[in-house]
CSV table of C-alpha atoms in Angstrom, one decimal:
chain,number,residue,atom,x,y,z
A,463,MET,CA,27.8,97.4,118.6
A,464,LYS,CA,26.3,95.2,121.3
A,465,THR,CA,28.8,94.4,124.1
A,466,ILE,CA,28.9,90.7,124.8
A,467,ARG,CA,30.5,89.2,127.9
A,468,THR,CA,28.9,85.8,127.5
A,469,ILE,CA,27.0,83.8,124.9
A,470,GLU,CA,23.5,82.3,124.9
A,471,LEU,CA,23.3,78.6,123.9
A,472,SER,CA,20.3,76.5,123.2
A,473,GLY,CA,19.9,74.0,126.0
A,474,SER,CA,19.2,71.1,123.7
A,475,THR,CA,21.4,71.6,120.6
A,476,ARG,CA,24.1,74.0,121.9
A,477,GLN,CA,23.5,76.1,118.8
A,478,GLU,CA,24.2,79.7,119.8
A,479,ARG,CA,21.2,82.0,120.2
A,480,LEU,CA,21.6,85.3,118.4
A,481,PRO,CA,19.4,87.9,120.1
A,482,GLY,CA,18.7,90.9,117.9
A,483,PHE,CA,18.7,88.9,114.6
A,484,ALA,CA,15.7,90.1,112.5
A,485,GLU,CA,14.2,88.3,109.5
A,486,ASP,CA,14.2,91.5,107.5
A,487,PHE,CA,17.9,92.1,108.3
A,488,PRO,CA,19.7,89.0,109.6
A,489,TYR,CA,22.7,90.7,111.1
A,490,ILE,CA,24.2,91.7,114.5
A,491,ALA,CA,27.5,93.3,115.4
A,492,SER,CA,29.2,92.5,118.7
A,493,TRP,CA,32.0,93.9,120.9
A,494,ALA,CA,33.0,90.6,122.5
A,495,GLU,CA,34.9,90.7,125.8
A,496,THR,CA,35.5,87.0,126.2
A,497,GLY,CA,37.9,87.6,129.0
A,498,GLN,CA,34.9,88.1,131.2
A,499,TYR,CA,33.3,84.8,130.2
A,500,ASN,CA,33.8,82.2,133.0
A,501,GLY,CA,37.4,81.1,132.9
A,502,GLY,CA,38.0,83.0,129.6
A,503,MET,CA,36.6,80.1,127.7
A,504,VAL,CA,33.6,79.8,125.3
A,505,PRO,CA,32.5,76.2,125.0
A,506,TRP,CA,31.9,74.2,121.8
A,507,HIS,CA,28.9,75.7,119.9
A,508,TRP,CA,27.8,76.6,116.4
A,509,HIS,CA,25.4,78.9,114.6
A,510,PRO,CA,23.8,79.2,111.1
A,511,ALA,CA,25.3,82.6,110.7
A,512,VAL,CA,28.7,83.4,109.3
A,513,GLU,CA,31.1,85.0,111.8
A,514,LEU,CA,33.6,87.6,110.6
A,515,PHE,CA,35.8,88.8,113.4
A,516,TYR,CA,38.6,91.3,114.0
A,517,MET,CA,40.9,91.2,117.1
A,518,TYR,CA,40.9,94.6,118.7
A,519,SER,CA,43.1,93.6,121.7
A,520,GLY,CA,44.5,90.6,123.4
A,521,SER,CA,44.9,87.1,121.9
A,522,LEU,CA,42.3,84.4,121.3
A,523,VAL,CA,42.6,80.8,120.4
A,524,TYR,CA,39.9,79.4,118.1
A,525,GLU,CA,39.5,75.7,117.9
A,526,THR,CA,37.5,73.8,115.2
A,527,PRO,CA,37.6,70.1,114.2
A,528,GLN,CA,40.5,70.9,111.9
A,529,GLY,CA,42.7,72.2,114.7
A,530,THR,CA,43.6,75.4,116.6
A,531,ARG,CA,44.7,78.8,115.5
A,532,THR,CA,45.8,81.8,117.6
A,533,PHE,CA,44.7,85.3,116.7
A,534,GLY,CA,46.5,88.3,118.1
A,535,PRO,CA,45.7,92.0,117.9
A,536,GLY,CA,45.1,93.3,114.4
A,537,SER,CA,44.4,89.8,113.0
A,538,GLY,CA,41.0,88.4,112.1
A,539,GLY,CA,39.1,85.8,110.1
A,540,LEU,CA,36.0,83.9,109.3
A,541,VAL,CA,34.2,81.1,111.0
A,542,ASN,CA,31.9,79.4,108.5
A,543,ALA,CA,28.2,78.8,109.0
A,544,ASN,CA,27.3,75.7,111.2
A,545,VAL,CA,30.9,75.0,112.1
A,546,LEU,CA,31.7,73.6,115.6
A,547,HIS,CA,34.1,75.9,117.3
A,548,SER,CA,35.2,77.1,120.8
A,549,THR,CA,37.6,79.8,122.0
A,550,ARG,CA,39.8,80.5,124.9
A,551,ASN,CA,41.8,83.5,125.9
A,552,LEU,CA,45.6,83.7,126.2
A,553,PRO,CA,46.9,85.4,129.4
A,554,GLY,CA,47.8,89.0,129.0
A,555,ASP,CA,46.0,92.0,127.8
A,556,ARG,CA,42.2,92.5,127.9
A,557,VAL,CA,40.7,90.3,125.1
A,558,VAL,CA,38.3,92.1,122.9
A,559,SER,CA,37.1,91.1,119.4
A,560,TRP,CA,34.7,92.9,117.0
A,561,ILE,CA,32.3,90.5,115.3
A,562,HIS,CA,30.0,90.6,112.4
A,563,LEU,CA,27.4,87.8,112.6
A,564,PHE,CA,25.1,87.5,109.5
A,565,GLU,CA,23.1,85.0,107.5
A,566,PRO,CA,24.5,84.5,104.0
A,567,SER,CA,21.1,85.7,102.7
A,568,LEU,CA,22.1,89.2,103.7
A,569,LEU,CA,24.5,89.2,100.8
A,570,GLY,CA,22.9,86.6,98.5
A,571,GLY,CA,19.2,87.6,98.7
A,572,SER,CA,16.7,84.9,97.7
A,573,VAL,CA,17.6,81.2,97.9
A,574,GLY,CA,19.0,80.0,94.6
A,575,SER,CA,19.9,83.5,93.4
A,576,ARG,CA,22.8,84.0,91.0
A,577,ILE,CA,24.7,85.9,93.7
A,578,GLU,CA,24.2,83.0,96.2
A,579,GLN,CA,25.4,80.3,93.7
A,580,LYS,CA,28.3,82.3,92.3
A,581,TYR,CA,29.8,83.9,95.3
A,582,LEU,CA,28.4,82.5,98.6
A,583,VAL,CA,28.1,78.8,98.0
A,584,PRO,CA,31.9,78.3,97.2
A,585,ILE,CA,32.6,79.3,100.8
A,586,THR,CA,29.4,78.4,102.8
A,587,ALA,CA,29.0,75.0,101.2
A,588,ASN,CA,32.7,74.1,101.5
A,589,PRO,CA,33.1,71.5,104.3
A,590,ALA,CA,36.9,72.1,104.4
A,591,LEU,CA,36.5,75.7,105.1
A,592,GLU,CA,35.8,75.8,108.9
A,593,LEU,CA,38.1,78.7,109.9
A,594,LEU,CA,39.7,81.1,107.5
A,595,ALA,CA,42.5,83.2,109.1
A,596,LEU,CA,43.7,86.6,107.8
A,597,ASP,CA,47.3,87.5,108.4
A,598,SER,CA,48.5,91.1,108.4
A,599,ALA,CA,52.0,89.9,107.1
A,600,ASP,CA,50.4,89.2,103.8
A,601,PRO,CA,49.8,92.4,101.8
A,602,ASP,CA,46.5,91.2,100.3
A,603,GLN,CA,45.2,89.9,103.6
A,604,ALA,CA,46.4,93.1,105.4
A,605,ALA,CA,44.2,95.1,103.0
A,606,LEU,CA,41.2,92.8,103.8
A,607,LEU,CA,41.9,93.3,107.5
A,608,GLU,CA,41.8,97.0,107.1
A,609,LYS,CA,38.5,96.8,105.3
A,610,LEU,CA,37.2,94.5,108.1
A,611,ARG,CA,38.3,96.9,110.8
A,612,ASP,CA,36.8,99.9,109.0
A,613,SER,CA,33.5,98.2,108.5
A,614,PHE,CA,32.9,98.3,112.2
A,615,ALA,CA,33.1,102.1,112.2
A,616,LEU,CA,29.9,102.5,110.2
A,617,ASP,CA,27.3,104.5,112.1
A,618,GLU,CA,24.1,102.3,112.5
A,619,ASN,CA,22.1,105.5,113.1
A,620,GLU,CA,23.0,107.1,109.9
A,621,PHE,CA,20.6,107.0,106.9
A,622,GLY,CA,21.8,104.4,104.4
A,623,TYR,CA,23.7,102.3,107.1
A,624,GLU,CA,22.2,99.0,105.9
A,625,LEU,CA,23.3,99.5,102.3
A,626,ARG,CA,26.8,100.7,103.3
A,627,LEU,CA,27.2,97.7,105.6
A,628,ARG,CA,26.1,95.2,102.9
A,629,ALA,CA,28.5,96.9,100.4
A,630,ALA,CA,31.4,96.7,102.9
A,631,LEU,CA,30.7,93.0,103.7
A,632,GLY,CA,30.4,92.3,100.0
A,633,GLU,CA,33.9,93.8,99.4
A,634,ILE,CA,35.3,91.7,102.2
A,635,TRP,CA,33.6,88.6,100.9
A,636,LEU,CA,35.1,89.1,97.4
A,637,GLY,CA,38.5,89.3,99.0
A,638,LEU,CA,37.9,86.0,100.9
A,639,LEU,CA,36.9,84.3,97.7
A,640,ALA,CA,40.4,85.1,96.3
A,641,LEU,CA,42.2,83.4,99.1
A,642,PRO,CA,43.4,79.7,98.9
A,643,ARG,CA,41.0,77.3,100.4
A,644,PRO,CA,41.8,74.0,102.3
A,645,GLU,CA,40.9,70.5,101.1
A,646,ALA,CA,38.0,68.8,102.9
A,647,ARG,CA,38.6,66.2,105.6
A,648,PRO,CA,37.5,62.7,104.4
A,649,GLY,CA,33.9,62.2,105.7
A,650,ALA,CA,33.9,65.6,107.5
A,651,ALA,CA,30.2,66.3,107.0
A,652,ALA,CA,29.1,62.9,108.4
A,653,PHE,CA,31.5,63.2,111.4
A,654,ASP,CA,30.2,66.7,112.2
A,655,GLU,CA,26.5,65.8,112.1
A,656,LYS,CA,27.1,62.7,114.3
A,657,CYS,CA,29.1,64.8,116.7
A,658,LYS,CA,26.4,67.5,116.9
A,659,ALA,CA,23.8,64.9,117.7
A,660,MET,CA,25.9,63.4,120.5
A,661,LEU,CA,26.8,66.8,121.8
A,662,ALA,CA,23.1,67.7,122.0
A,663,PHE,CA,22.4,64.5,124.0
A,664,VAL,CA,25.3,65.3,126.4
A,665,HIS,CA,24.1,68.9,126.9
A,666,GLU,CA,20.6,67.8,127.7
A,667,HIS,CA,21.5,64.9,130.0
A,668,TYR,CA,24.9,65.9,131.5
A,669,ALA,CA,23.4,65.9,135.1
A,670,GLU,CA,22.6,62.2,134.8
A,671,PRO,CA,25.0,59.2,135.2
A,672,LEU,CA,25.7,58.7,131.5
A,673,ARG,CA,27.5,55.8,129.9
A,674,ILE,CA,29.4,55.8,126.6
A,675,GLU,CA,26.8,53.5,124.9
A,676,GLN,CA,24.1,56.0,125.6
A,677,ILE,CA,26.1,58.8,124.0
A,678,ALA,CA,26.9,56.6,121.0
A,679,ALA,CA,23.2,55.7,120.6
A,680,ALA,CA,22.3,59.4,120.3
A,681,GLY,CA,24.6,59.6,117.2
A,682,PHE,CA,23.2,56.3,115.8
A,683,CYS,CA,26.7,54.7,115.9
A,684,SER,CA,28.8,52.2,117.7
A,685,GLN,CA,30.9,53.0,120.8
A,686,ARG,CA,34.0,52.7,118.6
A,687,GLU,CA,32.5,55.1,116.1
A,688,ALA,CA,31.6,57.5,118.9
A,689,PHE,CA,35.2,57.6,120.1
A,690,ARG,CA,36.5,58.2,116.6
A,691,THR,CA,34.0,61.0,116.0
A,692,PHE,CA,34.8,62.8,119.2
A,693,GLN,CA,38.5,62.5,118.5
A,694,GLN,CA,38.1,63.7,114.9
A,695,CYS,CA,35.9,66.7,115.8
A,696,LEU,CA,36.8,67.7,119.3
A,697,HIS,CA,40.1,65.9,119.9
A,698,VAL,CA,38.9,64.4,123.2
A,699,THR,CA,37.1,61.2,124.2
A,700,PRO,CA,33.3,61.3,124.8
A,701,LEU,CA,33.7,60.8,128.6
A,702,ASN,CA,36.4,63.5,128.8
A,703,TYR,CA,34.1,65.9,127.0
A,704,LEU,CA,31.3,65.0,129.3
A,705,GLN,CA,33.4,65.8,132.4
A,706,SER,CA,34.7,69.0,130.8
A,707,TYR,CA,31.1,70.1,130.0
A,708,ARG,CA,29.9,69.4,133.5
A,709,LEU,CA,32.7,71.5,134.9
A,710,GLN,CA,31.9,74.3,132.5
A,711,MET,CA,28.2,74.2,133.6
A,712,ALA,CA,29.3,74.2,137.2
A,713,ALA,CA,31.5,77.2,136.7
A,714,ASP,CA,28.6,79.0,135.1
A,715,ARG,CA,26.4,78.3,138.1
A,716,LEU,CA,29.1,79.4,140.5
A,717,VAL,CA,29.2,82.8,138.9
A,718,ARG,CA,25.5,83.3,138.0
A,719,SER,CA,23.8,81.9,141.1
A,720,GLY,CA,24.1,81.8,144.9
A,721,GLN,CA,23.5,78.1,145.0
A,722,GLN,CA,25.5,76.1,147.5
A,723,ILE,CA,28.6,74.4,146.0
A,724,THR,CA,27.5,71.0,147.1
A,725,ALA,CA,24.2,71.4,145.3
A,726,ILE,CA,25.9,72.6,142.2
A,727,ALA,CA,28.2,69.6,142.2
A,728,VAL,CA,25.2,67.2,142.4
A,729,ASP,CA,23.2,69.1,139.9
A,730,CYS,CA,26.0,69.0,137.4
A,731,GLY,CA,26.5,65.2,137.6
A,732,PHE,CA,29.2,64.8,140.3
A,733,ALA,CA,28.3,62.2,142.9
A,734,SER,CA,31.2,63.2,145.2
A,735,LEU,CA,32.0,66.8,146.4
A,736,SER,CA,35.6,65.8,147.0
A,737,TYR,CA,36.0,64.5,143.4
A,738,PHE,CA,34.3,67.6,142.1
A,739,GLY,CA,36.7,69.8,144.0
A,740,LYS,CA,39.7,67.8,142.7
A,741,VAL,CA,38.8,67.9,139.0
A,742,PHE,CA,37.7,71.5,139.3
A,743,ARG,CA,41.1,72.5,140.6
A,744,GLN,CA,42.8,70.6,137.8
A,745,LYS,CA,40.8,72.4,135.1
A,746,PHE,CA,40.6,76.0,136.5
A,747,GLY,CA,43.6,76.1,138.9
A,748,CYS,CA,41.6,77.1,142.0
A,749,THR,CA,38.8,75.8,144.2
A,750,PRO,CA,35.1,76.3,143.3
A,751,ALA,CA,34.8,78.9,146.1
A,752,GLN,CA,37.9,80.8,144.8
A,753,PHE,CA,36.6,80.7,141.3
A,754,ARG,CA,33.2,82.1,142.4
A,755,SER,CA,34.8,84.9,144.2
A,756,LYS,CA,37.1,85.9,141.3
A,757,TRP,CA,34.6,85.7,138.5
A,758,GLN,CA,31.7,87.3,140.4
A,759,ASP,CA,34.0,90.2,141.1
A,760,ILE,CA,35.0,90.5,137.4
A,761,THR,CA,31.4,90.3,136.3
A,762,ASN,CA,30.2,92.9,138.8
A,763,THR,CA,32.9,95.4,138.2
A,764,GLY,CA,33.2,94.9,134.4
A,765,ARG,CA,37.0,94.5,134.6
């Protein structure tokens, strides 16, 4: 498995880049140590791949437009394709998750195939199914979690690995199909597409002095609709999200560059260094300089 301590996001859309994905086998496995991502948080993003994850250690909070769910050691679940989601660590043990990321075509084959229509579409095309949690307290789900955990033990260097992996993922998928599925949020698909369009605009222009009407225009909606969409999908206002995103980008620069803190504040859209310092402390509980020292040390030592 590839060890991941950060994620790569497209600058314009904030769709996650998936290095290692190949057209002839659209799949990657990751050992994700999100405790070493800046502040222990992974910002809102999405990807066309399905994400199956198993919590090896620590606790992780997943957030989607439907709400939040905490996953502790030995639990796991599925994040559906193209679903907006973010994660944050809970304090405590080292947070490590094992992740399968794969295009549905890995199991379904050609577009429109019988397998795709009969087994994949009921999950991947269900707008209500954003995050599916597996609980070890339920015997059927505990069996699925065991299969999920064991699937990461397959040796990718052994002949026949691809067929064994596809068979293992297929067995897990059949188990997921048997679980109860939630009902869709009214207008969920339209809200999500508007939100993604406005997020893409914010991510591209966050360093500029943005106004709410500019963000709303990117989603082809009124300011009132923009507020409603952000609340429905991300549970924050557009301007609160903008500030949070600016802070996350500033935190990333603090760790990954030697740029002066004043320059980082300006480049991330903060007109005042004192205001930047104030809101940064409110979000991360320390000054920008303290944050840089802490997280550069973690990144360099691999702790």
